[in-house]
mmCIF file of C-alpha atoms in Angstrom:
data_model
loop_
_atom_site.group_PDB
_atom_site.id
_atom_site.type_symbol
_atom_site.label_atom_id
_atom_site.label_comp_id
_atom_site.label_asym_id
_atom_site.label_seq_id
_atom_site.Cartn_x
_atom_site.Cartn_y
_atom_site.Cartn_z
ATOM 1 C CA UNK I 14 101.139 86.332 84.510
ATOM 2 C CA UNK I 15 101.302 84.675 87.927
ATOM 3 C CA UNK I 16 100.487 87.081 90.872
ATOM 4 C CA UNK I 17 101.043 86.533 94.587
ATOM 5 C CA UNK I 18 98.398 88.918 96.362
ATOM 6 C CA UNK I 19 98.887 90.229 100.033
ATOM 7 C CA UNK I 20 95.486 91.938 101.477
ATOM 8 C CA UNK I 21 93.282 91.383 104.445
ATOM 9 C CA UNK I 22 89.590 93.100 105.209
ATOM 10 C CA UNK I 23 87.007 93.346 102.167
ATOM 11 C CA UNK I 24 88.531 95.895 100.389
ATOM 12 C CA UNK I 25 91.249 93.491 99.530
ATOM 13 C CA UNK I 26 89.001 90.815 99.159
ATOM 14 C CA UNK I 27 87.481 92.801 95.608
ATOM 15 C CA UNK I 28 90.562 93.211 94.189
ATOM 16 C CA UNK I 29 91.366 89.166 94.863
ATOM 17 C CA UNK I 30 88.051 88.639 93.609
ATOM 18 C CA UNK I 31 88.362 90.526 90.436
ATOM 19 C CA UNK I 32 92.093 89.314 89.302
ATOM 20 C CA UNK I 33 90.819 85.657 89.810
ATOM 21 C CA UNK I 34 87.861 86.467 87.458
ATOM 22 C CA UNK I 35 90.323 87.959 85.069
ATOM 23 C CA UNK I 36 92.248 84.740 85.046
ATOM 24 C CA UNK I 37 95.231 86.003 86.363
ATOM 25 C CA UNK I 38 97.762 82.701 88.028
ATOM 26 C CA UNK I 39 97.205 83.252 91.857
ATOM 27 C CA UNK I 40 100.109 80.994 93.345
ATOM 28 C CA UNK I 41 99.607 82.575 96.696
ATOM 29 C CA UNK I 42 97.609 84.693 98.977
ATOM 30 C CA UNK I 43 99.249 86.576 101.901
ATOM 31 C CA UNK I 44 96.814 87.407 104.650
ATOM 32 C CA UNK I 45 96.659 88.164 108.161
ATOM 33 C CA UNK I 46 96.605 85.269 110.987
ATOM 34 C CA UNK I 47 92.637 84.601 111.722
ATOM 35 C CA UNK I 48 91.073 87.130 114.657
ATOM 36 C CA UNK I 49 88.540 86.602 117.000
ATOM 37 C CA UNK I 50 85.771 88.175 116.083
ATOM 38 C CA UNK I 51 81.662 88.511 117.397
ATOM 39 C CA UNK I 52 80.046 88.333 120.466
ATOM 40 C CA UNK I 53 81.616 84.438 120.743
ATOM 41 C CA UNK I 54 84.565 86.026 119.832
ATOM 42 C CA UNK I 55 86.084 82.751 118.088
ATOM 43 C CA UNK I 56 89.160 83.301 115.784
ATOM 44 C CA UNK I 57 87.421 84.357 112.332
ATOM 45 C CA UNK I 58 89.347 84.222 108.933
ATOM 46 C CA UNK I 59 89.615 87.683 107.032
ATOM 47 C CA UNK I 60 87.596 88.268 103.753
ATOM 48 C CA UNK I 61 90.729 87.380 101.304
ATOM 49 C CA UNK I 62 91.446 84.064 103.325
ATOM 50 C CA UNK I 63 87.595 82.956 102.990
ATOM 51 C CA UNK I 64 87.859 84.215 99.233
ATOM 52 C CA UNK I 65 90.925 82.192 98.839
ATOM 53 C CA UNK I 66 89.788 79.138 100.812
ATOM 54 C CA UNK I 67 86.995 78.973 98.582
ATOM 55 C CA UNK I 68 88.787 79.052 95.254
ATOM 56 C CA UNK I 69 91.696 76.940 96.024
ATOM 57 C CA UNK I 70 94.018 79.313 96.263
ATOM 58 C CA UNK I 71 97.018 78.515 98.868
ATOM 59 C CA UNK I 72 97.256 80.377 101.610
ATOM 60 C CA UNK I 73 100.026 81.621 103.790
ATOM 61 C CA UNK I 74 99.276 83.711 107.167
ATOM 62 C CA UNK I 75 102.553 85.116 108.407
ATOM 63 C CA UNK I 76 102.576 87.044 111.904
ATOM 64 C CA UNK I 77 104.973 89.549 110.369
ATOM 65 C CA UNK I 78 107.601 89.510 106.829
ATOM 66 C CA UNK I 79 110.457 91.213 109.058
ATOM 67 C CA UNK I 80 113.625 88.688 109.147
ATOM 68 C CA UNK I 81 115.322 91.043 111.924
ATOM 69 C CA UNK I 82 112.424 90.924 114.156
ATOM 70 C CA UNK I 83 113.111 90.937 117.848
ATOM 71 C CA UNK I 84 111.164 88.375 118.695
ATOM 72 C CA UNK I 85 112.575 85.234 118.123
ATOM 73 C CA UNK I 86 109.447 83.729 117.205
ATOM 74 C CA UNK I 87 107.973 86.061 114.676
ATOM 75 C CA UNK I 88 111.661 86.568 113.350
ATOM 76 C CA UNK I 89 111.276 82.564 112.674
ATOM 77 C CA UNK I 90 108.051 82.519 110.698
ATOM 78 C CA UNK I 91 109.309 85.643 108.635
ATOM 79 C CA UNK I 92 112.287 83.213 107.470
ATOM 80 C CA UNK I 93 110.080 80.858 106.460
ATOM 81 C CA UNK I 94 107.586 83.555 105.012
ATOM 82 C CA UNK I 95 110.476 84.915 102.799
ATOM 83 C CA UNK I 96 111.764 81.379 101.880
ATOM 84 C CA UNK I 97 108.208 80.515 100.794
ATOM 85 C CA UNK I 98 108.318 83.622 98.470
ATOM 86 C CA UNK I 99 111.747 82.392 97.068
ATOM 87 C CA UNK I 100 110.108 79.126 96.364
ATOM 88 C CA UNK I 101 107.245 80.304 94.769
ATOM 89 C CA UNK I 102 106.687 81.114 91.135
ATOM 90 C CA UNK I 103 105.238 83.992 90.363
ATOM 91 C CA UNK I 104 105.666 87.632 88.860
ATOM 92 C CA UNK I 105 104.766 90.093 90.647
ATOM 93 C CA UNK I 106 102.847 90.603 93.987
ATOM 94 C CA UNK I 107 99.832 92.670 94.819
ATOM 95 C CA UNK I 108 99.181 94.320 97.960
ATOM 96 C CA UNK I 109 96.319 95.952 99.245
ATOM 97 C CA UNK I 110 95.390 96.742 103.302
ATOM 98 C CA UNK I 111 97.422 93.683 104.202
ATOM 99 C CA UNK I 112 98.500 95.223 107.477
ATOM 100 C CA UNK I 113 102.373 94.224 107.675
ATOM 101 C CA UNK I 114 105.202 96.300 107.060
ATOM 102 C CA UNK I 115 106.586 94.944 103.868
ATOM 103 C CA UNK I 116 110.282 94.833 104.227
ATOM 104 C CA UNK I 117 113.455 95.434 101.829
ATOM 105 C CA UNK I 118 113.461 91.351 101.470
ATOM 106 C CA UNK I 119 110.338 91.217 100.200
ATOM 107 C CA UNK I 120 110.033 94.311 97.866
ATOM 108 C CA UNK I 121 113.313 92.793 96.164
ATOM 109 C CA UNK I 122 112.155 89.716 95.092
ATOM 110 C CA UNK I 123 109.761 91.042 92.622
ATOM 111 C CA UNK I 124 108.054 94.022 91.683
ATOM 112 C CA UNK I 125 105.275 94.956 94.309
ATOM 113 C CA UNK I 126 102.323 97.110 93.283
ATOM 114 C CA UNK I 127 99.842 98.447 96.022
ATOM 115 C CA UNK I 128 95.632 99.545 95.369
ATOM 116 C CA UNK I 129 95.816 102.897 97.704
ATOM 117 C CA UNK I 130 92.569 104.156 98.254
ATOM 118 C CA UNK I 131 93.185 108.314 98.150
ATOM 119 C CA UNK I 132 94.994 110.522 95.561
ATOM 120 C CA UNK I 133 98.476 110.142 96.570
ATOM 121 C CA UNK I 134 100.500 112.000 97.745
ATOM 122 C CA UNK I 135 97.230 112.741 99.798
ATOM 123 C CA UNK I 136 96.735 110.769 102.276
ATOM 124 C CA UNK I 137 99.360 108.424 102.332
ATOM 125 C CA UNK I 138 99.153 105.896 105.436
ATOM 126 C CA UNK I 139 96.279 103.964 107.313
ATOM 127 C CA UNK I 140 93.496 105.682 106.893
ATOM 128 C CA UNK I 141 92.967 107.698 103.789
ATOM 129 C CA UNK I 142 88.876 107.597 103.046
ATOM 130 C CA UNK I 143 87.718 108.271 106.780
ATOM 131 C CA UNK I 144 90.339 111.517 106.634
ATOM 132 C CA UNK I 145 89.058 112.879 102.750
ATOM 133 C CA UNK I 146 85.929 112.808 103.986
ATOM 134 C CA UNK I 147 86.704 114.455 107.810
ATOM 135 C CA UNK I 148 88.752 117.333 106.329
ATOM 136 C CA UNK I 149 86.150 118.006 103.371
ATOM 137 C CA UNK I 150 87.536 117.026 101.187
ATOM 138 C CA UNK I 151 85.566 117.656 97.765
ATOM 139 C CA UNK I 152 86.816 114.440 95.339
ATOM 140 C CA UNK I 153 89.562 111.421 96.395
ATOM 141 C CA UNK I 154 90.141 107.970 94.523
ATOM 142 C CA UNK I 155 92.095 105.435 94.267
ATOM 143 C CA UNK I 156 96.271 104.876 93.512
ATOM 144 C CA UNK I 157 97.874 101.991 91.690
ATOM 145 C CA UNK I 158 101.457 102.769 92.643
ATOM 146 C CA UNK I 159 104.953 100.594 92.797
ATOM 147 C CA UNK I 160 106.037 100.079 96.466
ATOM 148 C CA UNK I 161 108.903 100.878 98.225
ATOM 149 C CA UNK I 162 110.301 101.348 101.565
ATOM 150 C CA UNK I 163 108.780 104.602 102.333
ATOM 151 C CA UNK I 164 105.556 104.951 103.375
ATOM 152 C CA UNK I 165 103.222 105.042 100.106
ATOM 153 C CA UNK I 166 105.759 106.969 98.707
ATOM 154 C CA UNK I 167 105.948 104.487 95.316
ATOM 155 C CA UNK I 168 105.592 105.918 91.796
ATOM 156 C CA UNK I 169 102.556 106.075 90.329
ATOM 157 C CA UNK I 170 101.339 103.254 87.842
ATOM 158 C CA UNK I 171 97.470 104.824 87.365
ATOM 159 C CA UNK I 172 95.338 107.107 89.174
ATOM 160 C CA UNK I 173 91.799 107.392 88.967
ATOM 161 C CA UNK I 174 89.019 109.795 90.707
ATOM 162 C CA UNK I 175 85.471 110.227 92.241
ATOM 163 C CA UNK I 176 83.930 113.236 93.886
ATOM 164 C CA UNK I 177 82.723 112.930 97.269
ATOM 165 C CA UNK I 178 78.921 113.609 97.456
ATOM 166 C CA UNK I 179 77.740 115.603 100.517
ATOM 167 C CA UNK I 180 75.900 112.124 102.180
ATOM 168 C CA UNK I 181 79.086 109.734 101.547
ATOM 169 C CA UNK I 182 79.911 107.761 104.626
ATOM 170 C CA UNK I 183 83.306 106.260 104.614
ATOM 171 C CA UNK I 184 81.453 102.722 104.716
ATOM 172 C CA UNK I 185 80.076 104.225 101.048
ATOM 173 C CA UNK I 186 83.078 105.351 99.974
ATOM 174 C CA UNK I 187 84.937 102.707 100.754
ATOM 175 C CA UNK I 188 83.015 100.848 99.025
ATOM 176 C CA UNK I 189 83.215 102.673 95.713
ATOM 177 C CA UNK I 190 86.848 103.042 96.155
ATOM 178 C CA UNK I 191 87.121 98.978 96.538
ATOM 179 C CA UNK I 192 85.405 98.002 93.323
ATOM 180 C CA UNK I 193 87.392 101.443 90.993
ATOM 181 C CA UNK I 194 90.659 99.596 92.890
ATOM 182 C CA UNK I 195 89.692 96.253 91.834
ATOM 183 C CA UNK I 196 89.329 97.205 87.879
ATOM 184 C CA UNK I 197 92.312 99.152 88.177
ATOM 185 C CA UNK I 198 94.738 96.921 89.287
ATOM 186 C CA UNK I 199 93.605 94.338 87.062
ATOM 187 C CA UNK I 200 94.055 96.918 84.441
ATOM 188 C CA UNK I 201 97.807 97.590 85.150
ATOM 189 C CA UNK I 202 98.189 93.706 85.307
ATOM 190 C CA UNK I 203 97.506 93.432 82.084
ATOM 191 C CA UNK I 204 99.942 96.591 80.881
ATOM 192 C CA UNK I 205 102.869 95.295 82.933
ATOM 193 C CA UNK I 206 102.668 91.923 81.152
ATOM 194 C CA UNK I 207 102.742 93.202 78.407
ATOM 195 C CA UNK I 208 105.710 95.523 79.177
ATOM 196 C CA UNK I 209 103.710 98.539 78.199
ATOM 197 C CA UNK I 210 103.288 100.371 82.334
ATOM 198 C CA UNK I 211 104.555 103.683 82.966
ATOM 199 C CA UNK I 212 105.504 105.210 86.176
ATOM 200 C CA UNK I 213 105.053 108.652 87.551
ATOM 201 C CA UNK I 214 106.995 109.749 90.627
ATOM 202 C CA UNK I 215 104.907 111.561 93.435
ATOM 203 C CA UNK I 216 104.437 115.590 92.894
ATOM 204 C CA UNK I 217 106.864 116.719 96.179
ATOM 205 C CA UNK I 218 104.320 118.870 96.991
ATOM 206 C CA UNK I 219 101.184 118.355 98.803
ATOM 207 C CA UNK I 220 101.343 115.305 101.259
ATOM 208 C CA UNK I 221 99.737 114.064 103.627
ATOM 209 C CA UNK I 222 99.185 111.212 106.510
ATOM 210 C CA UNK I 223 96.004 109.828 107.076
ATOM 211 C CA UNK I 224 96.631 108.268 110.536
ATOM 212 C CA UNK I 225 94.995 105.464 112.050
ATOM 213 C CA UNK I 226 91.662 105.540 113.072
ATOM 214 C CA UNK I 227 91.870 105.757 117.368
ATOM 215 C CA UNK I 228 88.285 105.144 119.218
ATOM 216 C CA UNK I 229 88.569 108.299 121.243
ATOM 217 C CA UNK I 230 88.491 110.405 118.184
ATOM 218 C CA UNK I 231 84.259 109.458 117.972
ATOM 219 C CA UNK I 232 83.585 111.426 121.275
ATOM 220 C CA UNK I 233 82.310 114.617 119.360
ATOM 221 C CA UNK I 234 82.650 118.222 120.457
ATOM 222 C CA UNK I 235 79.720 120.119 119.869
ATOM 223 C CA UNK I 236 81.614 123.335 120.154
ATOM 224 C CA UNK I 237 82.806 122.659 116.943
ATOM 225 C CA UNK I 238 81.028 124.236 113.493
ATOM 226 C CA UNK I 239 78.497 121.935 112.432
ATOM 227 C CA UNK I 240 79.678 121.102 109.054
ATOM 228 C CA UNK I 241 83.037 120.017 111.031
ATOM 229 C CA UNK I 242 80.745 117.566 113.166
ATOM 230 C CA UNK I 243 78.424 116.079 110.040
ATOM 231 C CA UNK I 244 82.014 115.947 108.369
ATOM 232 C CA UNK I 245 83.599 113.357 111.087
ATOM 233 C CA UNK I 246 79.942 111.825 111.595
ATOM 234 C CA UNK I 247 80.217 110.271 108.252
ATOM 235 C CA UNK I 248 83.876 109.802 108.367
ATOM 236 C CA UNK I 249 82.879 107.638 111.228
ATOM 237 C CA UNK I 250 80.486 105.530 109.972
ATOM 238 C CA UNK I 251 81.178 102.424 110.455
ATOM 239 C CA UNK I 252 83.787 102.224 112.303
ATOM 240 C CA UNK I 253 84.291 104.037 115.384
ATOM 241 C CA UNK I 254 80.640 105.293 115.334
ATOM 242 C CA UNK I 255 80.553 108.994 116.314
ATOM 243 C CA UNK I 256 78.759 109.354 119.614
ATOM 244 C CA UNK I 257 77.640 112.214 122.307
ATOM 245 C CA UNK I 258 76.568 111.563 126.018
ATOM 246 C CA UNK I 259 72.816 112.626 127.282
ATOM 247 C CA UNK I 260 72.550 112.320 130.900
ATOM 248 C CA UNK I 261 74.966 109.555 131.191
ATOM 249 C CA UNK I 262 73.982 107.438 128.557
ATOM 250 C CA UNK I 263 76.250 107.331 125.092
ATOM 251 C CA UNK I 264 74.056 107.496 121.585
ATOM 252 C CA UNK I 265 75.793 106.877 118.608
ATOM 253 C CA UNK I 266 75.113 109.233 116.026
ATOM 254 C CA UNK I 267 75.098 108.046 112.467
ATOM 255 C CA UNK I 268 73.600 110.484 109.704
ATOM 256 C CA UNK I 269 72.983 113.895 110.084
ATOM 257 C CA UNK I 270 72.590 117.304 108.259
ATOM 258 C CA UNK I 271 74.230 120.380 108.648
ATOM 259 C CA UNK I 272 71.204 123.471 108.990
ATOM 260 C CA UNK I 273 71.162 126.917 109.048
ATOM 261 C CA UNK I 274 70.071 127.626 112.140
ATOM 262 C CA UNK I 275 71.018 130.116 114.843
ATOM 263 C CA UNK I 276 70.497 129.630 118.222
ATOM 264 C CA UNK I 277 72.084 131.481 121.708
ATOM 265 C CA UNK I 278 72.040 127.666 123.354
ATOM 266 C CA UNK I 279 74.764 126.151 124.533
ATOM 267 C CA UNK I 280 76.556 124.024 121.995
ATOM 268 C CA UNK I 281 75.061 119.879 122.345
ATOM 269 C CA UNK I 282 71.458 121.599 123.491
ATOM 270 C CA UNK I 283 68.712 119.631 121.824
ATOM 271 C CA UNK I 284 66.674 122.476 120.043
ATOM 272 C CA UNK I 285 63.526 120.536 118.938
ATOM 273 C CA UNK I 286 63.438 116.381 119.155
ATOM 274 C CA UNK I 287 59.689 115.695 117.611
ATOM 275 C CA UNK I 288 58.332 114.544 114.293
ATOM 276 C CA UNK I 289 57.774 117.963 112.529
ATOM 277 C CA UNK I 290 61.450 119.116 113.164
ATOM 278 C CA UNK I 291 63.271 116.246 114.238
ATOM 279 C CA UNK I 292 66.525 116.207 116.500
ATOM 280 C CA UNK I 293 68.402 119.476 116.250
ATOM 281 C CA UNK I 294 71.267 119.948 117.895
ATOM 282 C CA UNK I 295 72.902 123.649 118.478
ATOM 283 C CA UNK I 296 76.591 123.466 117.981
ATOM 284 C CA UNK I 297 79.852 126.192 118.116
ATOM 285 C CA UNK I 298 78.400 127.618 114.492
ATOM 286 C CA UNK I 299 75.014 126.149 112.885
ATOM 287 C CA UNK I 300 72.995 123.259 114.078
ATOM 288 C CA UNK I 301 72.796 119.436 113.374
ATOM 289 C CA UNK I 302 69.405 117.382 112.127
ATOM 290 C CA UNK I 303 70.147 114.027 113.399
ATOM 291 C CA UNK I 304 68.816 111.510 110.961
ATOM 292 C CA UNK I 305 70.087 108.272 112.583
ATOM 293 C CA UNK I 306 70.953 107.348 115.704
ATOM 294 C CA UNK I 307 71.486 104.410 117.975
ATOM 295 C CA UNK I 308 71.366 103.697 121.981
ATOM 296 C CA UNK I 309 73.372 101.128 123.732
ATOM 297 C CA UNK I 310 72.472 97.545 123.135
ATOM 298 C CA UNK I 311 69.630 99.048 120.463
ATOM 299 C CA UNK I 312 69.127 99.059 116.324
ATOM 300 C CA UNK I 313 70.404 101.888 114.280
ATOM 301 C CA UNK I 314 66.738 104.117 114.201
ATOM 302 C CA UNK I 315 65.722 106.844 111.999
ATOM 303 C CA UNK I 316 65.081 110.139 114.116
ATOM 304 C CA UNK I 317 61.617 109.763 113.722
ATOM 305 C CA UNK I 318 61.584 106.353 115.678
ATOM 306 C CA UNK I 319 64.412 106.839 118.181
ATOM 307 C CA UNK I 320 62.302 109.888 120.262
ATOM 308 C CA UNK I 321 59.731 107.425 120.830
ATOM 309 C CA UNK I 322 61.521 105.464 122.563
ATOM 310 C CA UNK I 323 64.285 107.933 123.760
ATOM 311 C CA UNK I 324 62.911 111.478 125.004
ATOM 312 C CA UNK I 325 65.737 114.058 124.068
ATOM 313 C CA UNK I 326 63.638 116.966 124.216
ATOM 314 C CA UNK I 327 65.367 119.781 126.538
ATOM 315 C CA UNK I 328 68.637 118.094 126.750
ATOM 316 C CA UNK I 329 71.882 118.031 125.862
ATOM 317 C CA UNK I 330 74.678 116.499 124.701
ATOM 318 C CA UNK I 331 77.860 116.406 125.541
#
């Protein structure tokens, strides 16, 4: 079976990694152009080009797929993006966080299958393991589903599960969901060629949109309930990084635990910062033990090491 697959960041890059090992025909790889990237920021290749790159396997790097583009331009290198398709040999396509819209063109060549990480028809869209773990919720996995215009609104080709523990950071999870993707899609592979795949439309009920990730969203609110906070703490983590001010200066917080603990302080007031109780912070309902934290500029620092060089004792965040 020859398989064109379309992905960008790591999570993509498993599922790449794990078809090639299986011994599916890769004719092509669809990524994203190359980003700059570090503190040089120089234009750096995403994780499926380097995997690609590495294994011989063509690549293509289209700005966008959409013939009718505005932009002359990106209109352009769609055309020549969908004639490449037409000239290419292959089966079926893969897609997983590619990043492009894929348009009617392309899902008509041949049949397109997508690795979604959440339990559709939760969380369909952009960001589905940061908002399972931010709204509590108590298990997510991942989707194999056939794609169509709508957003993740494909049947369902297999669907698979894993709770989510109380410590799971989306940088965890994500990575658990990446590697039950990556056998699952290879799995499918398998039962399409061998005409044997069933698919199961979406239940109407239930849905969802996991929107995109914006930066603002890490400022926390220490009103809130503390299991609210610890929730979007480790839906944060890595990327934005949750983070409260104390006296002007912004620490990233990244672990913490939700306590029992009542207090009449104002929410963000720093009950005890020392080693035999560590950081707790009051909040709307409960308190916080912060486990991990980080200044600007410094290392990520267990509790324990951050007070000695950062005195939060009496203060508060906000």
């Amino acid at each position: 079976m020859k398989v064109i697959f379309a992905g960008t960041p790591e999570f993509a890059a498993v599922a790449l990694k794990a078809m090639h090992e299986a011994g599916f025909d890769i004719p092509l790889v669809l990524t994203q152009p190359d980003r700059p990237a570090g503190r040089g920021m120089h234009l750096q290749p995403s994780a499926v080009k380097q995997y690609a790159v590495a294994h011989g396997i063509p690549v293509a790097q289209p700005v966008s797929l959409r013939m009718d583009a505005k932009d002359p331009q990106r209109a352009q290198e769609a055309k020549a993006a969908h004639d490449l398709l037409l000239a290419t040999d292959y089966d079926a396509m893969v897609v997983a966080a590619y990043g492009l819209i894929l348009p009617r063109s392309t899902l008509d060549i041949k049949p397109c299958i997508n690795i979604h990480g959440s339990l559709l028809p939760r969380w369909r869209g952009a960001a589905p393991i940061h908002r399972a773990i931010e709204a509590g919720d108590a298990e997510t996995g991942v989707t194999i589903m056939q794609m169509e215009e709508g957003l993740d609104t494909g049947p369902m080709l297999l669907i698979e599960r894993t709770p989510i523990g109380p410590h799971d950071t989306t940088a965890v999870l994500h990575d658990r969901l990446a590697a039950m993707g990556a056998q699952m899609v290879v799995k499918v592979l398998h039962k399409m060629a061998h005409g044997i795949i069933e698919a199961v439309s979406q239940p109407e009920n239930g849905v969802t949109y996991a929107a995109k990730i914006a930066k603002e969203e890490a400022v926390l609110d220490f009103t809130l309930p503390a299991k609210e906070i610890g929730r979007r703490i480790r839906a944060f983590n890595p990327f934005p990084g949750a983070h409260g001010t104390v006296n002007g200066t912004v620490i990233k917080l990244w672990a913490a635990d939700v306590i029992d603990a009542g207090s009449d302080a104002p929410p963000g007031q720093v009950l005890a910062a020392d080693a035999q109780h560590g950081i707790v912070v009051a909040c709307g309902s409960g308190a916080l033990r912060l486990t991990e934290l980080q200044k600007p500029g410094g290392k990520r620092l267990a509790a324990a090491e951050f007070i000695k060089g950062f005195a939060l004792d009496g203060l508060r965040f906000e």
